[in-house]
Amino acid sequence: MTRREFYDCIIVGGGPGGLSSGIYALRASMRTLLIEQTAAGGQMVLSDMVENYPGLRSLGGAELAQHFHDHAQDYNLEVHSQEVVEVEPGLTCHRVKLADGTTLKTHALILATGGSPRKLGVPGEDELYGKGVSYCAVCDGFFFRNKTVVVVGGGDSAAEESLYLAKLAQKVYIVHRRAQLRASMILQKRVMAEPKIEMVWNTIVTRIHAEGDEVGGVELQDVQSGEERTLPADGVFVFVGFIPNNKIVPAGVKLNGDGYAVTDDKCETDIRGIFAIGDLREKYARQIVVAAADGCTAALAAAHHVEMQRTIHEGGGAPSALGSG
Ligand code: NAP
């Protein structure tokens, strides 16, 4: 497909939010391009099972991502694999600069760049990444069959990934800095019922050490007593939250203290025609279903924005190409 220079709507990011907005944008007859740096699907590809996407009961994350992708392809969503390096907001259109030097223009821009795993920030973490340190159990769990692994964190990710790892590993220690998990109650109950998982409460990892070239264990500190000890392990899986991928969010878009883009209820940022959705947007619940809903909201609002732009710039009341979708 030949790429245009000017679009009604450009979406950056191909996770559940970006793909949903692609579906809604095309149903609203907008000339739409989705730009994705790697493979479509976003974080959901890394989930073993998704059990809380309404209507689908239980599905592998990669399979759900494929459904989103296929659904968008039913509408012939144009997808371009490139890195967006800069967004330059404008009054009548916004400019999207790509790593290959191309600049595209668009009336509406939907930023769906998601988030990345937060690092622990302890000695050994970077040095041993890929040598026993991982941020994805589905990707790397296979290498730890019948071995001992440490999971760091207490949220939904730590709980879900520990349950996945327990199917492969001989022993899974969850090291959490408090005495209560943050994860949803259903996951907490499953974790407590899994005999291969042992909780290490009120404890932080202060260092990941090597044995030869690979992870040999972790240094732990009890946050109450200050006591230190070594826990031998073959792998360390870090799930201590996400940080929003806000590198290309232009100045003028308000970010909260944690770096999430602040929007109104239409997912529109402080800059007219620029929307932020999914894990990039400040919100209460970070769920696939919420990212998908954000995608719908932003695309419908973007369609309205584009229609207004056309009316203004193509001579008041010019017939619009936009359908009601
Ligand atoms: P999260 O909910 O932010 O939890 C991060 C966990 O890491 C917390 O338990 C936190 O401890 C701990 N932590 C943070 N910084 C730490 C540090 N420096 N050292 C040690 N521990 C640290 O992150 P998440 O589990 O990755 O989930 C992110 C979002 O995605 C959440 O909204 C979650 O609900 C959602 N999610 C949902 C599902 C699902 O519905 N199935 C699956 C995965 C993720 P404290 O508890 O003490 O703060």
mmCIF file of C-alpha atoms and ligand atoms in Angstrom:
data_model
loop_
_atom_site.group_PDB
_atom_site.id
_atom_site.type_symbol
_atom_site.label_atom_id
_atom_site.label_comp_id
_atom_site.label_asym_id
_atom_site.label_seq_id
_atom_site.Cartn_x
_atom_site.Cartn_y
_atom_site.Cartn_z
ATOM 1 C CA MET A 1 0.000 0.000 0.000
ATOM 2 C CA THR A 2 1.404 3.431 -0.915
ATOM 3 C CA ARG A 3 1.827 5.702 2.031
ATOM 4 C CA ARG A 4 0.232 9.149 1.823
ATOM 5 C CA GLU A 5 1.738 12.279 3.259
ATOM 6 C CA PHE A 6 -1.479 13.557 4.810
ATOM 7 C CA TYR A 7 -3.881 11.555 6.948
ATOM 8 C CA ASP A 8 -7.069 12.311 8.836
ATOM 9 C CA CYS A 9 -5.844 10.219 11.722
ATOM 10 C CA ILE A 10 -2.472 8.783 12.679
ATOM 11 C CA ILE A 11 -2.274 6.311 15.537
ATOM 12 C CA VAL A 12 1.097 5.649 17.181
ATOM 13 C CA GLY A 13 1.217 2.247 18.871
ATOM 14 C CA GLY A 14 -0.341 -1.098 18.006
ATOM 15 C CA GLY A 15 -1.514 -2.446 21.362
ATOM 16 C CA PRO A 16 -5.187 -3.018 22.222
ATOM 17 C CA GLY A 17 -5.810 0.753 22.436
ATOM 18 C CA GLY A 18 -4.165 1.561 19.109
ATOM 19 C CA LEU A 19 -5.805 -1.324 17.229
ATOM 20 C CA SER A 20 -9.247 -0.503 18.679
ATOM 21 C CA SER A 21 -8.895 3.118 17.640
ATOM 22 C CA GLY A 22 -7.863 1.881 14.166
ATOM 23 C CA ILE A 23 -11.101 -0.108 13.881
ATOM 24 C CA TYR A 24 -13.252 2.829 15.007
ATOM 25 C CA ALA A 25 -11.327 5.360 12.904
ATOM 26 C CA LEU A 26 -11.891 3.313 9.734
ATOM 27 C CA ARG A 27 -15.541 2.763 10.571
ATOM 28 C CA ALA A 28 -15.740 6.575 10.700
ATOM 29 C CA SER A 29 -14.181 6.701 7.195
ATOM 30 C CA MET A 30 -11.043 8.523 8.289
ATOM 31 C CA ARG A 31 -7.892 8.111 6.191
ATOM 32 C CA THR A 32 -5.967 6.336 8.932
ATOM 33 C CA LEU A 33 -2.414 5.104 9.459
ATOM 34 C CA LEU A 34 -1.186 3.097 12.432
ATOM 35 C CA ILE A 35 2.546 3.296 13.120
ATOM 36 C CA GLU A 36 4.061 0.555 15.236
ATOM 37 C CA GLN A 37 7.733 0.163 16.035
ATOM 38 C CA THR A 38 7.723 -3.598 16.582
ATOM 39 C CA ALA A 39 4.970 -6.228 16.275
ATOM 40 C CA ALA A 40 1.326 -5.321 16.856
ATOM 41 C CA GLY A 41 -0.269 -6.435 20.116
ATOM 42 C CA GLY A 42 1.619 -4.469 22.759
ATOM 43 C CA GLN A 43 1.956 -5.812 26.286
ATOM 44 C CA MET A 44 -0.913 -8.297 25.860
ATOM 45 C CA VAL A 45 1.319 -10.444 23.625
ATOM 46 C CA LEU A 46 3.452 -11.067 26.711
ATOM 47 C CA SER A 47 0.525 -12.398 28.788
ATOM 48 C CA ASP A 48 0.174 -16.145 29.149
ATOM 49 C CA MET A 49 -3.598 -16.113 29.598
ATOM 50 C CA VAL A 50 -6.099 -13.261 29.601
ATOM 51 C CA GLU A 51 -9.119 -14.145 31.718
ATOM 52 C CA ASN A 52 -10.779 -10.772 32.166
ATOM 53 C CA TYR A 53 -11.545 -9.575 28.642
ATOM 54 C CA PRO A 54 -15.350 -9.667 28.672
ATOM 55 C CA GLY A 55 -16.909 -12.157 26.320
ATOM 56 C CA LEU A 56 -13.772 -14.212 25.767
ATOM 57 C CA ARG A 57 -13.453 -15.950 29.149
ATOM 58 C CA SER A 58 -9.903 -17.254 28.724
ATOM 59 C CA LEU A 59 -7.525 -16.741 25.832
ATOM 60 C CA GLY A 60 -3.746 -16.633 25.344
ATOM 61 C CA GLY A 61 -2.448 -13.047 25.204
ATOM 62 C CA ALA A 62 -0.844 -13.597 21.795
ATOM 63 C CA GLU A 63 -4.095 -15.107 20.483
ATOM 64 C CA LEU A 64 -6.131 -12.138 21.715
ATOM 65 C CA ALA A 65 -3.613 -9.791 20.078
ATOM 66 C CA GLN A 66 -4.064 -11.707 16.813
ATOM 67 C CA HIS A 67 -7.858 -11.264 17.074
ATOM 68 C CA PHE A 68 -7.409 -7.491 17.518
ATOM 69 C CA HIS A 69 -5.017 -7.392 14.570
ATOM 70 C CA ASP A 70 -7.256 -9.504 12.284
ATOM 71 C CA HIS A 71 -10.280 -7.399 13.194
ATOM 72 C CA ALA A 72 -8.396 -4.216 12.242
ATOM 73 C CA GLN A 73 -7.268 -5.862 8.997
ATOM 74 C CA ASP A 74 -10.913 -6.568 8.111
ATOM 75 C CA TYR A 75 -11.137 -2.780 7.714
ATOM 76 C CA ASN A 76 -7.816 -2.658 5.796
ATOM 77 C CA LEU A 77 -6.027 -0.682 8.478
ATOM 78 C CA GLU A 78 -2.794 0.654 6.980
ATOM 79 C CA VAL A 79 0.068 -0.285 9.306
ATOM 80 C CA HIS A 80 3.582 1.066 8.961
ATOM 81 C CA SER A 81 6.552 -0.366 10.902
ATOM 82 C CA GLN A 82 8.695 2.557 11.909
ATOM 83 C CA GLU A 83 9.815 4.453 14.963
ATOM 84 C CA VAL A 84 8.193 7.843 15.546
ATOM 85 C CA VAL A 85 10.940 10.151 16.780
ATOM 86 C CA GLU A 86 9.080 13.431 17.188
ATOM 87 C CA VAL A 87 5.629 14.957 17.157
ATOM 88 C CA GLU A 88 5.307 18.589 16.181
ATOM 89 C CA PRO A 89 1.881 20.006 17.006
ATOM 90 C CA GLY A 90 0.344 22.556 14.634
ATOM 91 C CA LEU A 91 -2.774 24.657 14.425
ATOM 92 C CA THR A 92 -4.393 22.978 11.418
ATOM 93 C CA CYS A 93 -2.427 19.740 11.374
ATOM 94 C CA HIS A 94 0.191 17.899 13.410
ATOM 95 C CA ARG A 95 3.494 16.615 12.042
ATOM 96 C CA VAL A 96 4.783 13.128 12.819
ATOM 97 C CA LYS A 97 8.489 12.609 12.168
ATOM 98 C CA LEU A 98 9.754 9.086 11.562
ATOM 99 C CA ALA A 99 13.203 7.599 12.150
ATOM 100 C CA ASP A 100 13.720 7.221 8.375
ATOM 101 C CA GLY A 101 13.481 11.019 7.977
ATOM 102 C CA THR A 102 9.909 11.062 6.616
ATOM 103 C CA THR A 103 7.440 13.607 7.967
ATOM 104 C CA LEU A 104 3.713 12.811 7.847
ATOM 105 C CA LYS A 105 0.872 15.226 8.529
ATOM 106 C CA THR A 106 -2.411 14.494 10.238
ATOM 107 C CA HIS A 107 -5.484 16.300 11.530
ATOM 108 C CA ALA A 108 -5.840 13.956 14.503
ATOM 109 C CA LEU A 109 -3.098 12.105 16.326
ATOM 110 C CA ILE A 110 -3.791 9.269 18.754
ATOM 111 C CA LEU A 111 -0.836 8.386 20.983
ATOM 112 C CA ALA A 112 -1.080 4.779 22.158
ATOM 113 C CA THR A 113 2.546 4.156 23.051
ATOM 114 C CA GLY A 114 1.846 2.175 26.237
ATOM 115 C CA GLY A 115 4.407 1.545 28.930
ATOM 116 C CA SER A 116 7.602 -0.386 29.617
ATOM 117 C CA PRO A 117 8.576 -2.493 32.622
ATOM 118 C CA ARG A 118 10.099 -0.466 35.442
ATOM 119 C CA LYS A 119 13.551 -1.614 36.486
ATOM 120 C CA LEU A 120 14.506 -2.438 40.051
ATOM 121 C CA GLY A 121 17.637 -0.339 39.790
ATOM 122 C CA VAL A 122 19.911 -2.648 41.783
ATOM 123 C CA PRO A 123 23.496 -3.726 41.004
ATOM 124 C CA GLY A 124 23.621 -6.751 38.709
ATOM 125 C CA GLU A 125 20.245 -6.081 37.051
ATOM 126 C CA ASP A 126 21.556 -4.565 33.825
ATOM 127 C CA GLU A 127 24.689 -6.707 33.689
ATOM 128 C CA LEU A 128 22.689 -9.958 34.026
ATOM 129 C CA TYR A 129 19.761 -8.982 31.771
ATOM 130 C CA GLY A 130 19.272 -11.908 29.373
ATOM 131 C CA LYS A 131 21.517 -14.061 31.597
ATOM 132 C CA GLY A 132 18.835 -14.868 34.146
ATOM 133 C CA VAL A 133 17.276 -11.443 34.661
ATOM 134 C CA SER A 134 13.992 -11.069 32.774
ATOM 135 C CA TYR A 135 10.887 -8.874 32.591
ATOM 136 C CA CYS A 136 8.705 -11.453 30.788
ATOM 137 C CA ALA A 137 7.844 -14.919 32.120
ATOM 138 C CA VAL A 138 6.068 -15.998 28.935
ATOM 139 C CA CYS A 139 9.163 -15.111 26.877
ATOM 140 C CA ASP A 140 11.836 -16.596 29.141
ATOM 141 C CA GLY A 141 10.100 -18.949 31.595
ATOM 142 C CA PHE A 142 10.927 -21.969 29.419
ATOM 143 C CA PHE A 143 14.636 -21.603 30.272
ATOM 144 C CA PHE A 144 13.879 -22.140 33.964
ATOM 145 C CA ARG A 145 12.190 -25.541 33.839
ATOM 146 C CA ASN A 146 12.797 -27.351 37.149
ATOM 147 C CA LYS A 147 14.900 -24.446 38.406
ATOM 148 C CA THR A 148 14.527 -21.881 41.166
ATOM 149 C CA VAL A 149 13.372 -18.378 40.333
ATOM 150 C CA VAL A 150 12.773 -15.176 42.263
ATOM 151 C CA VAL A 151 9.895 -12.878 41.285
ATOM 152 C CA VAL A 152 10.102 -9.312 42.569
ATOM 153 C CA GLY A 153 6.893 -7.293 43.051
ATOM 154 C CA GLY A 154 3.408 -7.649 44.488
ATOM 155 C CA GLY A 155 0.993 -6.421 41.779
ATOM 156 C CA ASP A 156 -1.155 -8.239 39.208
ATOM 157 C CA SER A 157 1.860 -8.798 36.947
ATOM 158 C CA ALA A 158 3.999 -10.376 39.696
ATOM 159 C CA ALA A 159 1.112 -12.637 40.749
ATOM 160 C CA GLU A 160 0.124 -13.691 37.224
ATOM 161 C CA GLU A 161 3.667 -14.304 36.065
ATOM 162 C CA SER A 162 4.526 -16.252 39.246
ATOM 163 C CA LEU A 163 1.587 -18.557 38.582
ATOM 164 C CA TYR A 164 2.843 -19.060 35.035
ATOM 165 C CA LEU A 165 6.405 -19.710 36.245
ATOM 166 C CA ALA A 166 5.130 -22.204 38.839
ATOM 167 C CA LYS A 167 4.012 -24.413 35.933
ATOM 168 C CA LEU A 168 7.644 -24.665 34.787
ATOM 169 C CA ALA A 169 10.012 -23.983 37.648
ATOM 170 C CA GLN A 170 10.707 -26.168 40.648
ATOM 171 C CA LYS A 171 10.384 -23.276 43.110
ATOM 172 C CA VAL A 172 9.184 -19.676 42.854
ATOM 173 C CA TYR A 173 9.966 -17.124 45.567
ATOM 174 C CA ILE A 174 7.942 -13.900 45.453
ATOM 175 C CA VAL A 175 9.934 -11.152 47.146
ATOM 176 C CA HIS A 176 7.651 -8.285 48.117
ATOM 177 C CA ARG A 177 8.525 -5.149 50.035
ATOM 178 C CA ARG A 178 5.309 -5.225 52.118
ATOM 179 C CA ALA A 179 3.295 -7.923 53.911
ATOM 180 C CA GLN A 180 0.345 -7.728 51.539
ATOM 181 C CA LEU A 181 0.041 -8.158 47.804
ATOM 182 C CA ARG A 182 -1.367 -5.368 45.667
ATOM 183 C CA ALA A 183 -2.697 -7.921 43.127
ATOM 184 C CA SER A 184 -6.441 -8.549 42.697
ATOM 185 C CA MET A 185 -8.004 -10.897 45.252
ATOM 186 C CA ILE A 186 -8.596 -13.719 42.754
ATOM 187 C CA LEU A 187 -4.882 -13.756 41.860
ATOM 188 C CA GLN A 188 -3.839 -13.482 45.517
ATOM 189 C CA LYS A 189 -5.901 -16.585 46.349
ATOM 190 C CA ARG A 190 -4.349 -18.536 43.483
ATOM 191 C CA VAL A 191 -0.838 -17.517 44.524
ATOM 192 C CA MET A 192 -1.445 -18.585 48.135
ATOM 193 C CA ALA A 193 -2.866 -21.921 46.964
ATOM 194 C CA GLU A 194 0.119 -22.732 44.714
ATOM 195 C CA PRO A 195 2.483 -25.063 46.614
ATOM 196 C CA LYS A 196 5.515 -24.167 44.480
ATOM 197 C CA ILE A 197 5.254 -20.471 45.413
ATOM 198 C CA GLU A 198 6.775 -19.178 48.648
ATOM 199 C CA MET A 199 6.252 -15.600 49.794
ATOM 200 C CA VAL A 200 9.160 -13.577 51.141
ATOM 201 C CA TRP A 201 7.379 -10.650 52.826
ATOM 202 C CA ASN A 202 8.715 -7.252 53.893
ATOM 203 C CA THR A 203 11.855 -7.798 51.888
ATOM 204 C CA ILE A 204 13.735 -5.986 49.150
ATOM 205 C CA VAL A 205 16.336 -7.196 46.688
ATOM 206 C CA THR A 206 19.507 -5.155 47.113
ATOM 207 C CA ARG A 207 21.700 -6.910 44.558
ATOM 208 C CA ILE A 208 21.555 -9.647 41.933
ATOM 209 C CA HIS A 209 24.728 -11.666 41.899
ATOM 210 C CA ALA A 210 26.300 -13.861 39.254
ATOM 211 C CA GLU A 211 27.635 -17.366 39.323
ATOM 212 C CA GLY A 212 29.912 -17.596 36.325
ATOM 213 C CA ASP A 213 28.173 -15.664 33.541
ATOM 214 C CA GLU A 214 24.640 -16.128 34.815
ATOM 215 C CA VAL A 215 22.405 -15.264 37.748
ATOM 216 C CA GLY A 216 23.401 -17.131 40.893
ATOM 217 C CA GLY A 217 21.052 -15.518 43.395
ATOM 218 C CA VAL A 218 19.873 -12.356 45.090
ATOM 219 C CA GLU A 219 20.914 -10.409 48.143
ATOM 220 C CA LEU A 220 17.888 -9.663 50.314
ATOM 221 C CA GLN A 221 17.212 -7.224 53.119
ATOM 222 C CA ASP A 222 14.324 -7.431 55.580
ATOM 223 C CA VAL A 223 12.892 -3.900 55.653
ATOM 224 C CA GLN A 224 11.762 -4.259 59.291
ATOM 225 C CA SER A 225 14.761 -5.884 60.963
ATOM 226 C CA GLY A 226 17.407 -4.742 58.471
ATOM 227 C CA GLU A 227 18.686 -8.321 58.397
ATOM 228 C CA GLU A 228 20.488 -9.331 55.209
ATOM 229 C CA ARG A 229 20.716 -12.727 53.582
ATOM 230 C CA THR A 230 21.494 -14.446 50.291
ATOM 231 C CA LEU A 231 18.912 -16.449 48.372
ATOM 232 C CA PRO A 232 20.353 -18.728 45.655
ATOM 233 C CA ALA A 233 18.324 -18.638 42.422
ATOM 234 C CA ASP A 234 18.751 -19.360 38.725
ATOM 235 C CA GLY A 235 16.529 -16.553 37.495
ATOM 236 C CA VAL A 236 15.125 -13.207 38.620
ATOM 237 C CA PHE A 237 11.871 -11.892 37.147
ATOM 238 C CA VAL A 238 11.195 -8.233 37.861
ATOM 239 C CA PHE A 239 7.563 -6.984 37.918
ATOM 240 C CA VAL A 240 7.665 -3.739 39.869
ATOM 241 C CA GLY A 241 5.296 -1.716 37.694
ATOM 242 C CA PHE A 242 5.347 0.127 34.412
ATOM 243 C CA ILE A 243 6.546 3.498 33.256
ATOM 244 C CA PRO A 244 4.651 5.262 30.473
ATOM 245 C CA ASN A 245 6.382 5.547 27.101
ATOM 246 C CA ASN A 246 6.052 9.333 26.877
ATOM 247 C CA LYS A 247 9.225 10.164 24.939
ATOM 248 C CA ILE A 248 7.355 11.500 21.894
ATOM 249 C CA VAL A 249 4.577 13.260 23.798
ATOM 250 C CA PRO A 250 5.074 16.890 22.724
ATOM 251 C CA ALA A 251 5.627 19.773 25.107
ATOM 252 C CA GLY A 252 2.250 21.361 25.774
ATOM 253 C CA VAL A 253 0.642 18.049 26.738
ATOM 254 C CA LYS A 254 0.254 17.934 30.504
ATOM 255 C CA LEU A 255 1.920 14.947 32.194
ATOM 256 C CA ASN A 256 1.181 13.970 35.797
ATOM 257 C CA GLY A 257 3.911 13.379 38.379
ATOM 258 C CA ASP A 258 4.420 9.785 37.188
ATOM 259 C CA GLY A 259 4.704 10.795 33.525
ATOM 260 C CA TYR A 260 1.202 9.760 32.371
ATOM 261 C CA ALA A 261 -0.574 12.049 29.874
ATOM 262 C CA VAL A 262 -3.530 13.903 31.366
ATOM 263 C CA THR A 263 -6.627 13.981 29.155
ATOM 264 C CA ASP A 264 -10.294 14.929 29.306
ATOM 265 C CA ASP A 265 -13.070 12.339 29.076
ATOM 266 C CA LYS A 266 -12.658 12.251 25.275
ATOM 267 C CA CYS A 267 -8.997 11.170 25.790
ATOM 268 C CA GLU A 268 -7.963 14.522 24.291
ATOM 269 C CA THR A 269 -4.846 16.178 25.693
ATOM 270 C CA ASP A 270 -4.296 19.889 26.236
ATOM 271 C CA ILE A 271 -3.462 20.143 22.512
ATOM 272 C CA ARG A 272 -6.520 20.049 20.229
ATOM 273 C CA GLY A 273 -6.494 16.995 17.997
ATOM 274 C CA ILE A 274 -3.871 15.095 20.019
ATOM 275 C CA PHE A 275 -5.258 12.199 22.038
ATOM 276 C CA ALA A 276 -3.583 9.852 24.541
ATOM 277 C CA ILE A 277 -4.971 6.399 25.287
ATOM 278 C CA GLY A 278 -4.241 3.109 27.043
ATOM 279 C CA ASP A 279 -1.306 2.788 29.411
ATOM 280 C CA LEU A 280 0.046 6.199 28.388
ATOM 281 C CA ARG A 281 -3.019 7.981 29.789
ATOM 282 C CA GLU A 282 -3.557 8.863 33.446
ATOM 283 C CA LYS A 283 -6.362 6.632 34.692
ATOM 284 C CA TYR A 284 -7.516 4.371 37.513
ATOM 285 C CA ALA A 285 -7.467 0.891 35.901
ATOM 286 C CA ARG A 286 -4.791 -0.401 33.513
ATOM 287 C CA GLN A 287 -6.607 -3.205 31.761
ATOM 288 C CA ILE A 288 -6.849 -4.405 28.153
ATOM 289 C CA VAL A 289 -10.564 -3.659 28.134
ATOM 290 C CA VAL A 290 -9.931 -0.080 29.298
ATOM 291 C CA ALA A 291 -7.247 0.476 26.648
ATOM 292 C CA ALA A 292 -9.705 -0.800 24.020
ATOM 293 C CA ALA A 293 -12.405 1.526 25.358
ATOM 294 C CA ASP A 294 -9.956 4.448 25.254
ATOM 295 C CA GLY A 295 -9.263 3.581 21.617
ATOM 296 C CA CYS A 296 -12.961 3.771 20.798
ATOM 297 C CA THR A 297 -13.437 7.072 22.644
ATOM 298 C CA ALA A 298 -10.403 8.751 21.078
ATOM 299 C CA ALA A 299 -11.282 7.627 17.535
ATOM 300 C CA LEU A 300 -14.864 8.877 17.793
ATOM 301 C CA ALA A 301 -13.643 12.203 19.216
ATOM 302 C CA ALA A 302 -10.931 12.371 16.536
ATOM 303 C CA ALA A 303 -13.557 11.843 13.820
ATOM 304 C CA HIS A 304 -15.521 14.771 15.201
ATOM 305 C CA HIS A 305 -12.341 16.876 15.316
ATOM 306 C CA VAL A 306 -11.489 16.013 11.696
ATOM 307 C CA GLU A 307 -14.996 16.835 10.545
ATOM 308 C CA MET A 308 -14.742 20.239 12.254
ATOM 309 C CA GLN A 309 -11.343 20.867 10.629
ATOM 310 C CA ARG A 310 -12.729 20.050 7.197
ATOM 311 C CA THR A 311 -15.740 22.269 7.706
ATOM 312 C CA ILE A 312 -13.484 25.157 8.697
ATOM 313 C CA HIS A 313 -10.751 24.679 6.088
ATOM 314 C CA GLU A 314 -12.706 23.373 3.105
ATOM 315 C CA GLY A 315 -15.281 26.204 3.255
ATOM 316 C CA GLY A 316 -18.041 26.125 5.898
ATOM 317 C CA GLY A 317 -20.447 23.276 5.508
ATOM 318 C CA ALA A 318 -18.458 21.349 2.865
ATOM 319 C CA PRO A 319 -19.726 17.784 2.568
ATOM 320 C CA SER A 320 -17.758 15.533 4.863
ATOM 321 C CA ALA A 321 -16.283 12.194 3.901
ATOM 322 C CA LEU A 322 -16.825 11.044 7.440
ATOM 323 C CA GLY A 323 -19.544 8.530 8.133
ATOM 324 C CA SER A 324 -21.254 8.117 11.463
ATOM 325 C CA GLY A 325 -19.496 4.758 11.982
HETATM 326 P P1 NAP B 1 1.747 -2.351 39.894
HETATM 327 O O1 NAP B 1 0.311 -2.685 40.069
HETATM 328 O O2 NAP B 1 2.168 -0.929 39.873
HETATM 329 O O3 NAP B 1 2.541 -3.121 41.047
HETATM 330 C C1 NAP B 1 3.927 -2.967 41.178
HETATM 331 C C2 NAP B 1 4.374 -3.785 42.374
HETATM 332 O O4 NAP B 1 5.784 -3.665 42.481
HETATM 333 C C3 NAP B 1 3.763 -3.306 43.690
HETATM 334 O O5 NAP B 1 3.418 -4.393 44.481
HETATM 335 C C4 NAP B 1 4.893 -2.478 44.309
HETATM 336 O O6 NAP B 1 4.916 -2.552 45.711
HETATM 337 C C5 NAP B 1 6.126 -3.173 43.770
HETATM 338 N N1 NAP B 1 7.246 -2.242 43.588
HETATM 339 C C6 NAP B 1 7.259 -1.065 42.932
HETATM 340 N N2 NAP B 1 8.484 -0.527 42.928
HETATM 341 C C7 NAP B 1 9.266 -1.376 43.617
HETATM 342 C C8 NAP B 1 10.637 -1.393 43.972
HETATM 343 N N3 NAP B 1 11.466 -0.424 43.598
HETATM 344 N N4 NAP B 1 11.100 -2.443 44.683
HETATM 345 C C9 NAP B 1 10.288 -3.441 45.057
HETATM 346 N N5 NAP B 1 8.979 -3.495 44.743
HETATM 347 C C10 NAP B 1 8.484 -2.479 44.044
HETATM 348 O O7 NAP B 1 2.363 -2.988 38.546
HETATM 349 P P2 NAP B 1 1.932 -4.254 37.680
HETATM 350 O O8 NAP B 1 1.662 -5.429 38.531
HETATM 351 O O9 NAP B 1 2.969 -4.389 36.647
HETATM 352 O O10 NAP B 1 0.569 -3.797 37.017
HETATM 353 C C11 NAP B 1 0.507 -2.594 36.240
HETATM 354 C C12 NAP B 1 -0.948 -2.315 35.888
HETATM 355 O O11 NAP B 1 -1.418 -3.322 34.967
HETATM 356 C C13 NAP B 1 -1.876 -2.401 37.107
HETATM 357 O O12 NAP B 1 -2.880 -1.435 36.962
HETATM 358 C C14 NAP B 1 -2.468 -3.794 37.003
HETATM 359 O O13 NAP B 1 -3.742 -3.903 37.606
HETATM 360 C C15 NAP B 1 -2.526 -4.005 35.506
HETATM 361 N N6 NAP B 1 -2.435 -5.440 35.199
HETATM 362 C C16 NAP B 1 -3.589 -6.145 35.192
HETATM 363 C C17 NAP B 1 -3.559 -7.500 34.939
HETATM 364 C C18 NAP B 1 -4.844 -8.270 34.947
HETATM 365 O O14 NAP B 1 -5.897 -7.670 35.138
HETATM 366 N N7 NAP B 1 -4.848 -9.569 34.789
HETATM 367 C C19 NAP B 1 -2.340 -8.154 34.705
HETATM 368 C C20 NAP B 1 -1.165 -7.393 34.743
HETATM 369 C C21 NAP B 1 -1.226 -6.040 35.004
HETATM 370 P P3 NAP B 1 3.759 -1.852 46.612
HETATM 371 O O15 NAP B 1 2.568 -2.741 46.490
HETATM 372 O O16 NAP B 1 4.370 -1.805 47.953
HETATM 373 O O17 NAP B 1 3.557 -0.485 45.998
#
